[in-house]
């Protein structure tokens, strides 16, 4: 298999995705299988071929920095899992929560 | 004919002449939903204000303010933001999310006088090909409820096929409009990347996502595209090109059927090999024969040799972009939030662990790996380079600059198989990914394609995909319309 258990755990950490032990093992197998299939790309000669990031020839779309109305605060905050006044409440980032 | 069976253009004529009201039409739609929804489960939610929207439409019609979409019931895929109406992406993560604004396409339909009867089910975050990845329930194919409707816009396709609504909107990242349209025997268009604004479409893969219509016939497809296409200052990837009147490409003398004289159609052979069912192969070859009968010049000997790499390119690029787009789901500003955690990091990881389903996690993992240090060049950058080669092949087919073979359109099956059985591919992600093998290259190239009903194999629908050069939706609609007028497939309805 292409991926080790440590690598799966490392990727999950990068993605901040909690996984159960069972998920780690299942993804190790499934992702290894999928990645093995991607190996066929290595047979394509891409010397001097530029990458395509998106398919339309538009670049650097600029607009005037006009003052416009924003969404009503109450409607935006209505989806907040935890709030305090007009602030989103989060667990402490530094030190103990 | 029941009112809910009408097309947009048929319903419009009756509304305009005041033979029916929008309230009657909407009630017919809701009545149909109450009859069949238990069997197909096309919706995540049915919106309560639809009758008041219908009353407002009737008022507009009384005042003579009628557009082609005024008063017509529509369903919208649940990944497009609807102000004040829950928008879930069929995910636990957004189960209670109520958007404070409308997607641009929704705003445009509101201006045209739409009546929204509900939000349709989908694969979670549009990741899937069967609508089985919905966190709530699968959607079932009305032609055989033991089979999948395709995905990810399976709810929209199923709702239109079974006459719960007159039309629907879907989104297509690698085939998510076209494949379910093919599986449910309705018309589904993925417009050119940039043709329709994605503002308010919950992002999956930003270089691929595009919104488009699912309708009962080609005329309706043109009517809806007229309303949703066009530049939007809120989406920097929407192009500032003029929008033609797409219904003009369908005009013909009433006493003749439209023909395809002067059009050159290519059949790329790579779409007829590995894994295609013989019944599907036969149906599509017969359908292409019909295009030739209608006057198109058909070349059966076209090759797009990089087609077989599209699957790998797509399943590197789309998950990579998804892993970045879905990083926003942290349980802070909206959506599911795991509260019992000890630390901030623990809360973040558990929010994502319990908020996302298996396929979404799989793609976040795949994308994160492809973008991670040491693997970026081998996977993501390589895929972007092969993407260039795939795009160049389409450009060549539509320009003929080196081969001197220039085509107005390419025609393929929409999917290599008829709708598969529920659960058949759920344990094998790679097999599931392969069901999009005919639609992925088009998304990678950013060109437009339409799927139209082309026949049946043992009572199961087969879709034909017509592919064009960028911004050639008029040509695709013209070909699709000529075929539709010469056949009866679009008139067939599932017995349910």
Coordinates of C-alpha atoms in Angstrom, one line a residue:
Chain A
X1 CA 0.0 0.0 0.0
X2 CA 1.2 3.5 -0.9
X3 CA 0.1 5.1 2.4
X4 CA 1.2 4.1 5.9
X5 CA -1.0 4.6 8.9
X6 CA 1.3 7.4 10.1
X7 CA 0.8 9.2 6.7
X8 CA -2.9 8.9 7.0
X9 CA -2.8 10.4 10.4
X10 CA -0.5 13.2 9.2
X11 CA -2.9 14.1 6.3
X12 CA -5.8 14.1 8.7
X13 CA -3.9 16.5 11.0
X14 CA -3.1 18.8 8.1
X15 CA -6.8 18.8 7.2
X16 CA -7.9 19.1 10.9
X17 CA -10.1 16.2 10.3
X18 CA -10.8 13.9 13.3
X19 CA -10.8 10.2 12.2
X20 CA -11.7 7.1 14.1
X21 CA -9.1 4.2 14.1
X22 CA -11.4 2.3 11.8
X23 CA -11.6 5.3 9.4
X24 CA -7.8 5.5 9.4
X25 CA -7.5 1.9 8.3
X26 CA -10.3 2.2 5.7
X27 CA -8.9 5.4 4.2
X28 CA -5.4 3.9 4.1
X29 CA -6.6 1.1 1.9
X30 CA -9.0 3.1 -0.3
X31 CA -6.8 6.1 -0.8
X32 CA -3.8 3.9 -1.6
X33 CA -5.9 2.1 -4.2
X34 CA -7.0 5.5 -5.7
X35 CA -3.4 6.9 -5.7
X36 CA -2.1 3.8 -7.4
X37 CA -4.5 4.5 -10.3
X38 CA -3.2 8.1 -10.5
X39 CA 0.2 6.6 -11.5
X40 CA -0.9 6.5 -15.1
X41 CA -0.4 10.2 -15.3
X42 CA 3.3 9.7 -15.1
X43 CA 3.3 8.1 -18.5
X44 CA 2.1 11.4 -20.1
X45 CA 4.9 13.6 -21.5
X46 CA 4.2 17.1 -20.1
X47 CA 7.5 18.7 -21.0
X48 CA 7.0 22.4 -21.8
X49 CA 3.2 22.0 -21.1
X50 CA 2.0 24.9 -18.9
X51 CA -0.5 24.0 -16.1
X52 CA -4.1 25.1 -16.4
X53 CA -5.5 26.5 -13.2
X54 CA -8.9 27.4 -14.7
X55 CA -10.3 27.1 -18.2
X56 CA -11.3 30.7 -19.2
X57 CA -8.9 33.3 -20.4
X58 CA -9.8 35.9 -17.8
X59 CA -7.2 37.5 -15.6
X60 CA -7.0 40.1 -12.9
X61 CA -10.6 41.2 -12.6
X62 CA -10.7 44.6 -11.0
X63 CA -13.5 46.7 -9.7
X64 CA -14.0 50.1 -8.1
X65 CA -13.8 50.0 -4.3
X66 CA -17.3 51.3 -3.9
X67 CA -19.0 51.6 -0.5
X68 CA -22.0 49.3 -0.5
X69 CA -24.4 48.0 2.2
X70 CA -23.5 44.9 4.0
X71 CA -25.7 42.0 5.1
X72 CA -27.7 42.8 8.3
X73 CA -25.7 41.8 11.3
X74 CA -28.5 40.0 13.0
X75 CA -29.2 37.7 10.0
X76 CA -25.5 36.8 9.7
X77 CA -25.2 36.2 13.4
X78 CA -28.3 34.1 13.5
X79 CA -26.3 31.1 12.2
X80 CA -23.6 31.4 14.9
X81 CA -23.2 28.3 17.0
X82 CA -22.1 30.4 19.9
X83 CA -22.2 34.2 20.1
X84 CA -21.7 37.0 22.6
X85 CA -23.3 40.2 21.4
X86 CA -22.2 40.7 17.8
X87 CA -19.1 38.4 18.3
X88 CA -18.6 34.8 17.4
X89 CA -17.6 33.0 20.6
X90 CA -14.7 30.6 20.3
X91 CA -12.6 28.5 22.6
X92 CA -9.5 30.2 23.7
X93 CA -6.7 30.0 21.1
X94 CA -3.8 30.5 23.4
X95 CA -3.3 28.7 26.7
X96 CA -6.0 26.7 28.5
X97 CA -9.6 27.0 27.4
Chain B
X1 CA -52.8 15.8 -19.1
X2 CA -52.2 16.7 -15.4
X3 CA -51.0 20.2 -14.8
X4 CA -47.8 19.0 -13.2
X5 CA -46.8 17.2 -16.4
X6 CA -46.6 20.5 -18.4
X7 CA -43.4 21.9 -19.7
X8 CA -42.4 25.5 -19.0
X9 CA -43.5 26.7 -22.4
X10 CA -46.9 24.8 -22.3
X11 CA -47.6 26.1 -18.8
X12 CA -46.7 29.6 -19.8
X13 CA -49.2 29.6 -22.6
X14 CA -52.0 28.6 -20.2
X15 CA -50.9 31.1 -17.6
X16 CA -50.7 33.9 -20.2
X17 CA -54.2 33.1 -21.6
X18 CA -55.4 32.9 -17.9
X19 CA -56.7 29.4 -18.5
X20 CA -54.9 28.3 -15.4
X21 CA -53.4 30.2 -12.4
X22 CA -50.1 29.9 -10.8
X23 CA -51.8 28.9 -7.6
X24 CA -53.5 26.0 -9.4
X25 CA -50.2 25.0 -11.1
X26 CA -48.4 25.1 -7.7
X27 CA -51.1 23.1 -6.0
X28 CA -50.8 20.5 -8.7
X29 CA -47.1 20.3 -8.1
X30 CA -47.5 20.0 -4.3
X31 CA -50.2 17.4 -4.8
X32 CA -47.9 15.4 -7.1
X33 CA -45.1 15.7 -4.4
X34 CA -47.5 14.3 -1.8
X35 CA -48.2 11.3 -4.1
X36 CA -44.7 10.3 -5.1
X37 CA -42.2 11.9 -2.7
X38 CA -42.2 8.9 -0.4
X39 CA -41.1 6.7 -3.3
X40 CA -38.4 9.0 -4.8
X41 CA -37.3 11.3 -2.0
X42 CA -36.1 14.0 -4.3
X43 CA -36.4 16.8 -1.7
X44 CA -34.5 17.9 1.4
X45 CA -37.2 20.4 2.2
X46 CA -40.4 21.7 0.7
X47 CA -40.7 25.4 1.1
X48 CA -43.8 26.8 2.7
X49 CA -44.0 30.2 1.0
X50 CA -44.6 28.6 -2.5
X51 CA -48.4 29.3 -2.4
X52 CA -47.8 33.0 -1.5
X53 CA -45.2 33.2 -4.3
X54 CA -47.8 31.7 -6.6
X55 CA -50.4 34.3 -5.5
X56 CA -47.8 37.1 -6.1
X57 CA -47.2 35.6 -9.6
X58 CA -50.9 35.6 -10.4
X59 CA -51.0 39.2 -9.4
X60 CA -48.1 40.0 -11.7
X61 CA -49.9 38.1 -14.5
X62 CA -53.1 40.1 -13.9
X63 CA -51.1 43.2 -14.3
X64 CA -49.7 41.9 -17.6
X65 CA -46.2 41.5 -16.1
X66 CA -45.4 38.0 -17.3
X67 CA -42.1 36.4 -18.2
X68 CA -41.7 32.8 -19.5
X69 CA -40.9 31.7 -15.9
X70 CA -43.6 33.7 -14.1
X71 CA -45.7 31.5 -11.8
X72 CA -43.9 28.2 -12.7
X73 CA -42.9 25.8 -9.9
X74 CA -39.2 25.1 -9.7
X75 CA -37.0 23.0 -7.4
X76 CA -33.5 24.2 -6.6
X77 CA -30.6 22.0 -5.6
X78 CA -29.8 22.4 -1.9
X79 CA -26.3 23.8 -2.5
X80 CA -27.6 27.1 -3.8
X81 CA -28.2 29.7 -1.1
X82 CA -31.9 30.8 -0.7
X83 CA -32.4 33.7 1.7
X84 CA -34.4 32.5 4.8
X85 CA -34.7 29.0 3.4
X86 CA -32.5 26.3 4.9
X87 CA -29.7 25.3 2.6
X88 CA -28.0 22.1 3.7
X89 CA -25.8 20.7 0.9
X90 CA -27.3 17.4 2.2
X91 CA -24.8 17.6 4.9
X92 CA -25.0 17.4 8.7
X93 CA -22.5 20.2 8.6
X94 CA -25.1 22.6 7.2
X95 CA -28.2 20.9 8.4
X96 CA -29.5 24.0 10.2
X97 CA -27.8 26.7 8.0
X98 CA -30.2 29.4 6.9
X99 CA -28.5 31.7 4.3
X100 CA -28.8 35.5 4.8
X101 CA -28.7 36.1 1.1
X102 CA -29.7 34.5 -2.3
X103 CA -27.4 33.0 -4.9
X104 CA -27.4 35.1 -8.0
X105 CA -29.3 32.5 -10.0
X106 CA -32.0 32.5 -7.4
X107 CA -32.2 36.3 -7.5
X108 CA -32.6 36.0 -11.3
X109 CA -35.4 33.4 -11.0
X110 CA -37.1 35.6 -8.4
X111 CA -37.0 38.5 -10.7
X112 CA -38.6 36.3 -13.4
X113 CA -41.4 35.4 -11.0
X114 CA -40.5 31.9 -10.0
X115 CA -42.4 29.8 -7.5
X116 CA -39.9 27.7 -5.5
X117 CA -41.5 24.6 -4.1
X118 CA -38.4 23.1 -2.5
X119 CA -34.8 22.3 -2.3
X120 CA -33.6 19.1 -3.8
X121 CA -31.5 16.3 -2.4
X122 CA -27.9 15.7 -3.5
X123 CA -24.7 13.9 -2.7
X124 CA -23.2 15.7 0.3
X125 CA -21.4 18.8 -0.9
X126 CA -22.1 17.6 -4.5
X127 CA -19.5 14.8 -4.1
X128 CA -20.9 11.7 -5.7
X129 CA -22.6 10.1 -8.7
X130 CA -25.6 8.5 -7.1
X131 CA -27.2 10.8 -4.5
X132 CA -26.5 8.0 -2.0
X133 CA -24.0 10.3 -0.2
X134 CA -26.8 12.5 1.1
X135 CA -26.6 12.7 4.9
X136 CA -30.4 12.4 5.0
X137 CA -31.6 9.7 2.6
X138 CA -30.8 8.5 -0.9
X139 CA -33.0 9.7 -3.8
X140 CA -34.5 6.9 -5.9
X141 CA -34.8 6.7 -9.6
X142 CA -38.4 7.0 -10.7
X143 CA -37.9 4.6 -13.6
X144 CA -36.9 1.9 -11.1
X145 CA -36.9 2.8 -7.4
X146 CA -34.3 0.1 -6.7
X147 CA -31.8 2.1 -8.7
X148 CA -30.0 5.4 -8.3
X149 CA -31.0 8.6 -10.0
X150 CA -27.4 9.5 -10.6
X151 CA -25.7 12.4 -8.9
X152 CA -24.9 14.7 -7.5
X153 CA -28.0 16.5 -8.7
X154 CA -30.1 13.4 -8.4
X155 CA -32.9 15.1 -6.5
X156 CA -33.3 17.7 -9.2
X157 CA -33.3 15.2 -12.0
X158 CA -35.7 12.8 -10.2
X159 CA -38.1 15.7 -9.3
X160 CA -38.3 16.8 -12.9
X161 CA -38.6 13.2 -14.3
X162 CA -41.5 12.4 -12.0
X163 CA -43.3 15.7 -12.6
X164 CA -43.0 17.0 -9.0
X165 CA -41.9 20.3 -10.5
X166 CA -41.8 21.8 -14.0
X167 CA -38.0 22.4 -14.0
X168 CA -35.1 22.5 -11.6
X169 CA -31.6 23.9 -11.2
X170 CA -28.6 21.7 -10.6
X171 CA -24.8 22.1 -10.4
X172 CA -22.2 20.2 -12.3
X173 CA -18.6 19.8 -11.3
X174 CA -17.7 16.6 -13.1
X175 CA -21.0 15.5 -14.5
X176 CA -23.5 16.2 -11.7
X177 CA -26.2 17.7 -14.0
X178 CA -25.6 15.6 -17.1
X179 CA -25.2 12.1 -15.5
X180 CA -28.5 12.3 -13.4
X181 CA -30.3 13.9 -16.4
X182 CA -29.2 10.9 -18.5
X183 CA -30.2 8.4 -15.7
X184 CA -33.7 10.0 -15.3
X185 CA -34.4 10.8 -19.0
X186 CA -34.6 14.5 -18.7
X187 CA -32.6 17.3 -20.4
X188 CA -29.6 18.6 -18.4
X189 CA -27.1 21.3 -19.5
X190 CA -23.7 22.1 -18.1
X191 CA -23.0 25.6 -19.6
X192 CA -19.5 26.8 -20.4
X193 CA -17.4 27.5 -17.3
X194 CA -18.1 31.3 -16.8
X195 CA -21.4 31.4 -18.5
X196 CA -23.5 31.3 -15.3
X197 CA -22.7 33.1 -12.0
X198 CA -21.8 30.8 -9.1
X199 CA -22.2 33.5 -6.4
X200 CA -24.1 31.8 -3.6
X201 CA -23.4 28.3 -4.9
X202 CA -21.7 26.5 -2.0
X203 CA -18.2 25.8 -3.4
X204 CA -16.9 22.3 -4.1
X205 CA -14.2 22.7 -6.8
X206 CA -13.9 26.3 -7.9
X207 CA -12.3 25.8 -11.3
X208 CA -15.0 23.3 -12.3
X209 CA -18.3 24.1 -10.7
X210 CA -21.1 25.4 -12.9
X211 CA -24.9 25.8 -12.5
X212 CA -27.3 24.7 -15.1
X213 CA -31.0 23.7 -15.8
X214 CA -32.7 20.3 -15.7
X215 CA -35.8 20.4 -17.8
X216 CA -38.4 18.2 -19.5
X217 CA -37.4 19.3 -23.0
X218 CA -34.8 21.4 -24.9
X219 CA -37.1 24.4 -25.3
X220 CA -37.4 24.7 -21.6
X221 CA -33.6 24.4 -21.2
X222 CA -33.1 27.4 -23.6
X223 CA -35.7 29.4 -21.7
X224 CA -34.0 28.8 -18.3
X225 CA -30.5 29.4 -19.6
X226 CA -31.7 32.8 -21.0
X227 CA -32.6 33.8 -17.4
X228 CA -29.6 32.5 -15.5
X229 CA -26.8 33.2 -18.0
X230 CA -24.7 36.4 -17.9
X231 CA -22.1 38.4 -16.1
X232 CA -22.3 39.0 -12.4
X233 CA -20.0 41.4 -10.7
X234 CA -20.1 39.2 -7.6
X235 CA -18.5 36.3 -9.4
X236 CA -15.1 37.2 -10.9
X237 CA -15.2 34.0 -13.0
X238 CA -18.4 34.9 -14.8
X239 CA -17.5 36.3 -18.2
X240 CA -18.7 39.7 -19.5
X241 CA -19.7 38.3 -22.9
X242 CA -23.2 39.1 -24.3
X243 CA -25.9 36.5 -23.8
X244 CA -27.8 35.5 -26.9
X245 CA -31.5 34.6 -26.9
X246 CA -31.0 30.9 -26.7
X247 CA -34.6 30.2 -27.8
X248 CA -33.7 31.7 -31.2
X249 CA -31.6 28.7 -32.0
X250 CA -34.7 26.5 -31.9
X251 CA -36.7 28.5 -34.5
X252 CA -38.0 26.6 -37.5
X253 CA -40.9 26.6 -39.9
X254 CA -44.0 25.2 -38.1
X255 CA -44.6 22.7 -41.0
X256 CA -41.1 21.3 -41.1
X257 CA -38.9 19.5 -38.6
X258 CA -35.7 21.3 -37.9
X259 CA -32.7 19.8 -39.7
X260 CA -28.9 19.7 -39.0
X261 CA -27.7 20.5 -42.5
X262 CA -24.3 22.0 -42.6
X263 CA -23.3 20.8 -39.1
X264 CA -20.3 18.5 -38.6
X265 CA -20.5 16.1 -35.8
X266 CA -17.6 14.0 -34.5
X267 CA -17.8 10.7 -32.5
X268 CA -14.7 10.3 -30.3
X269 CA -14.0 6.6 -30.2
X270 CA -12.5 6.6 -26.7
X271 CA -16.0 7.1 -25.2
X272 CA -17.2 3.8 -26.7
X273 CA -14.6 1.5 -25.2
X274 CA -13.8 0.4 -21.7
X275 CA -16.8 -0.4 -19.5
X276 CA -19.6 0.7 -21.9
X277 CA -22.7 -1.6 -21.7
X278 CA -23.6 -3.0 -25.1
X279 CA -27.2 -1.7 -24.8
X280 CA -26.0 1.8 -24.2
X281 CA -23.5 1.5 -27.1
X282 CA -26.3 0.5 -29.4
X283 CA -28.8 3.2 -28.3
X284 CA -26.2 5.9 -28.8
X285 CA -25.1 4.6 -32.2
X286 CA -28.7 4.6 -33.3
X287 CA -29.2 8.1 -31.9
X288 CA -26.1 9.3 -33.8
X289 CA -27.5 7.7 -36.9
X290 CA -30.6 9.8 -36.4
X291 CA -28.4 13.0 -36.3
X292 CA -27.0 11.9 -39.7
X293 CA -30.5 11.3 -41.1
X294 CA -31.3 14.9 -40.0
X295 CA -28.6 16.1 -42.2
X296 CA -25.5 16.3 -40.0
X297 CA -22.2 15.2 -41.4
X298 CA -21.1 12.5 -39.0
X299 CA -17.4 11.5 -38.7
X300 CA -17.2 8.2 -36.7
X301 CA -13.4 8.2 -36.7
X302 CA -12.4 10.9 -34.2
X303 CA -9.8 10.4 -31.5
X304 CA -9.2 12.3 -28.3
X305 CA -6.3 10.2 -27.0
X306 CA -5.9 11.9 -23.6
X307 CA -9.5 10.9 -22.6
X308 CA -8.4 8.0 -20.4
X309 CA -6.3 10.4 -18.2
X310 CA -9.4 12.6 -17.4
X311 CA -10.5 10.4 -14.4
X312 CA -7.1 10.8 -12.6
X313 CA -6.8 14.5 -13.5
X314 CA -10.3 15.1 -12.1
X315 CA -9.9 13.1 -8.9
X316 CA -6.7 15.1 -8.1
X317 CA -7.9 18.6 -9.1
X318 CA -11.5 18.4 -7.7
X319 CA -10.5 17.0 -4.2
X320 CA -7.6 19.4 -4.0
X321 CA -9.8 22.4 -4.5
X322 CA -12.5 20.8 -2.3
X323 CA -9.9 20.4 0.6
X324 CA -9.3 24.1 0.4
X325 CA -12.9 25.2 0.0
X326 CA -14.1 23.0 2.8
X327 CA -11.5 24.3 5.2
X328 CA -14.0 27.0 6.1
X329 CA -16.2 24.5 8.0
X330 CA -14.8 25.1 11.5
X331 CA -17.9 25.3 13.6
X332 CA -17.3 29.0 14.4
X333 CA -19.5 31.2 12.2
X334 CA -22.2 28.8 11.0
X335 CA -23.0 25.2 10.7
X336 CA -22.5 22.2 12.9
X337 CA -20.3 22.9 15.9
X338 CA -19.0 20.3 18.4
X339 CA -19.3 21.9 21.7
X340 CA -18.1 19.3 24.2
X341 CA -14.5 19.5 23.2
X342 CA -11.7 20.5 25.6
X343 CA -9.5 22.7 23.3
X344 CA -10.0 24.7 20.2
X345 CA -8.1 22.2 18.1
X346 CA -10.1 19.4 19.5
X347 CA -13.4 21.3 18.7
X348 CA -12.2 21.9 15.2
X349 CA -11.3 18.3 14.5
X350 CA -14.4 16.8 16.1
X351 CA -16.7 19.4 14.3
X352 CA -15.3 18.1 11.0
X353 CA -15.3 14.5 12.1
X354 CA -19.0 14.4 13.0
X355 CA -20.2 17.1 10.5
X356 CA -18.8 15.5 7.3
X357 CA -19.8 12.1 5.8
X358 CA -17.4 9.4 4.5
X359 CA -17.1 10.6 0.8
X360 CA -16.5 14.2 1.8
X361 CA -13.8 13.1 4.3
X362 CA -12.3 10.8 1.6
X363 CA -12.0 13.7 -0.8
X364 CA -10.6 16.1 1.8
X365 CA -8.0 13.5 2.6
X366 CA -7.2 12.9 -1.1
X367 CA -6.9 16.6 -1.8
X368 CA -4.9 17.4 1.2
X369 CA -2.4 14.7 0.3
X370 CA -2.2 15.9 -3.3
X371 CA -1.4 19.4 -2.2
X372 CA 1.0 18.5 0.7
X373 CA 4.7 19.1 0.7
X374 CA 6.6 16.7 -1.4
X375 CA 3.6 15.5 -3.5
X376 CA 2.4 18.8 -5.0
X377 CA 4.5 18.4 -8.2
X378 CA 3.8 14.8 -8.7
X379 CA 0.0 15.0 -8.3
X380 CA -1.5 18.5 -8.4
X381 CA 0.9 20.2 -10.8
X382 CA 1.0 17.1 -13.1
X383 CA -2.8 17.0 -13.2
X384 CA -2.9 20.7 -14.1
X385 CA -0.5 20.0 -17.0
X386 CA -2.5 17.0 -18.3
X387 CA -5.6 19.3 -18.0
X388 CA -3.9 21.6 -20.5
X389 CA -3.5 18.6 -22.9
X390 CA -7.1 17.6 -22.5
X391 CA -8.3 21.1 -23.2
X392 CA -6.0 21.3 -26.3
X393 CA -7.6 18.2 -27.7
X394 CA -11.1 19.7 -27.5
X395 CA -9.8 23.0 -29.0
X396 CA -8.3 21.0 -31.9
X397 CA -11.5 19.1 -32.5
X398 CA -13.5 22.4 -32.7
X399 CA -10.9 24.3 -34.8
X400 CA -9.3 21.6 -37.0
X401 CA -6.1 23.7 -37.1
X402 CA -3.7 20.7 -37.5
X403 CA -5.9 17.7 -38.4
X404 CA -8.2 19.7 -40.8
X405 CA -11.1 18.0 -39.1
X406 CA -13.2 20.7 -37.6
X407 CA -16.4 19.8 -35.7
X408 CA -19.3 21.8 -34.5
X409 CA -20.0 19.3 -31.8
X410 CA -18.9 15.9 -30.5
X411 CA -21.4 13.3 -29.4
X412 CA -20.9 10.5 -26.8
X413 CA -23.0 8.6 -24.3
X414 CA -23.6 10.6 -21.1
X415 CA -22.7 7.6 -19.0
X416 CA -21.3 4.2 -19.9
X417 CA -24.1 2.4 -18.1
X418 CA -27.8 2.6 -17.4
X419 CA -28.7 3.6 -13.8
X420 CA -27.1 1.1 -11.4
X421 CA -28.6 -0.5 -8.3
X422 CA -28.6 1.2 -4.9
X423 CA -25.6 0.2 -2.9
X424 CA -23.9 -1.4 -5.9
X425 CA -20.9 0.9 -5.9
X426 CA -20.9 2.3 -2.3
X427 CA -18.1 0.1 -1.1
X428 CA -15.8 0.8 -4.0
X429 CA -15.1 4.5 -4.5
X430 CA -13.1 3.9 -7.7
X431 CA -16.0 2.1 -9.4
X432 CA -18.3 5.0 -8.4
X433 CA -15.8 7.5 -9.8
X434 CA -15.8 5.5 -13.1
X435 CA -19.5 6.2 -13.7
X436 CA -18.5 9.8 -14.6
X437 CA -15.9 8.7 -17.1
X438 CA -17.8 10.3 -20.0
X439 CA -18.6 13.6 -18.4
X440 CA -15.3 14.4 -16.6
X441 CA -13.2 15.4 -19.6
X442 CA -15.8 18.1 -20.6
X443 CA -15.6 19.6 -17.1
X444 CA -11.8 19.6 -17.1
X445 CA -11.8 21.4 -20.4
X446 CA -14.5 23.9 -19.2
X447 CA -16.5 23.4 -22.4
X448 CA -20.4 23.1 -22.5
X449 CA -22.3 19.9 -22.9
X450 CA -25.9 18.8 -22.8
X451 CA -27.5 15.4 -22.0
X452 CA -30.8 14.6 -23.7
X453 CA -33.0 11.5 -23.6
X454 CA -31.8 9.1 -26.3
X455 CA -33.7 5.9 -25.6
X456 CA -34.0 3.0 -23.1
X457 CA -32.4 -0.4 -22.4
X458 CA -34.8 -2.7 -20.7
X459 CA -36.9 0.2 -19.5
X460 CA -33.9 2.1 -18.1
X461 CA -32.9 5.5 -19.6
X462 CA -29.9 6.3 -21.7
X463 CA -28.6 9.9 -22.2
X464 CA -26.8 11.2 -25.2
X465 CA -24.1 13.9 -24.5
X466 CA -23.5 16.6 -27.0
X467 CA -20.3 18.6 -26.4
X468 CA -19.4 22.0 -28.0
X469 CA -16.7 24.6 -28.0
X470 CA -16.7 27.3 -25.3
X471 CA -19.9 29.5 -25.4
X472 CA -21.5 27.4 -28.2
X473 CA -24.6 26.6 -26.2
X474 CA -26.7 27.7 -29.2
X475 CA -25.3 25.0 -31.4
X476 CA -25.8 22.3 -28.7
X477 CA -29.4 23.4 -28.2
X478 CA -30.0 23.4 -32.0
X479 CA -28.7 19.8 -32.3
X480 CA -30.5 18.6 -29.2
X481 CA -33.8 20.3 -30.3
X482 CA -33.6 18.7 -33.8
X483 CA -33.1 15.3 -32.3
X484 CA -35.9 15.8 -29.8
X485 CA -38.4 16.9 -32.5
X486 CA -37.5 13.8 -34.5
X487 CA -37.9 11.4 -31.6
X488 CA -40.4 10.6 -28.8
X489 CA -38.1 9.8 -25.9
X490 CA -38.7 13.1 -24.1
X491 CA -42.4 12.4 -23.9
X492 CA -42.0 9.2 -22.0
X493 CA -42.8 9.3 -18.3
X494 CA -42.0 6.8 -15.6
X495 CA -45.0 4.8 -14.3
X496 CA -44.9 5.4 -10.6

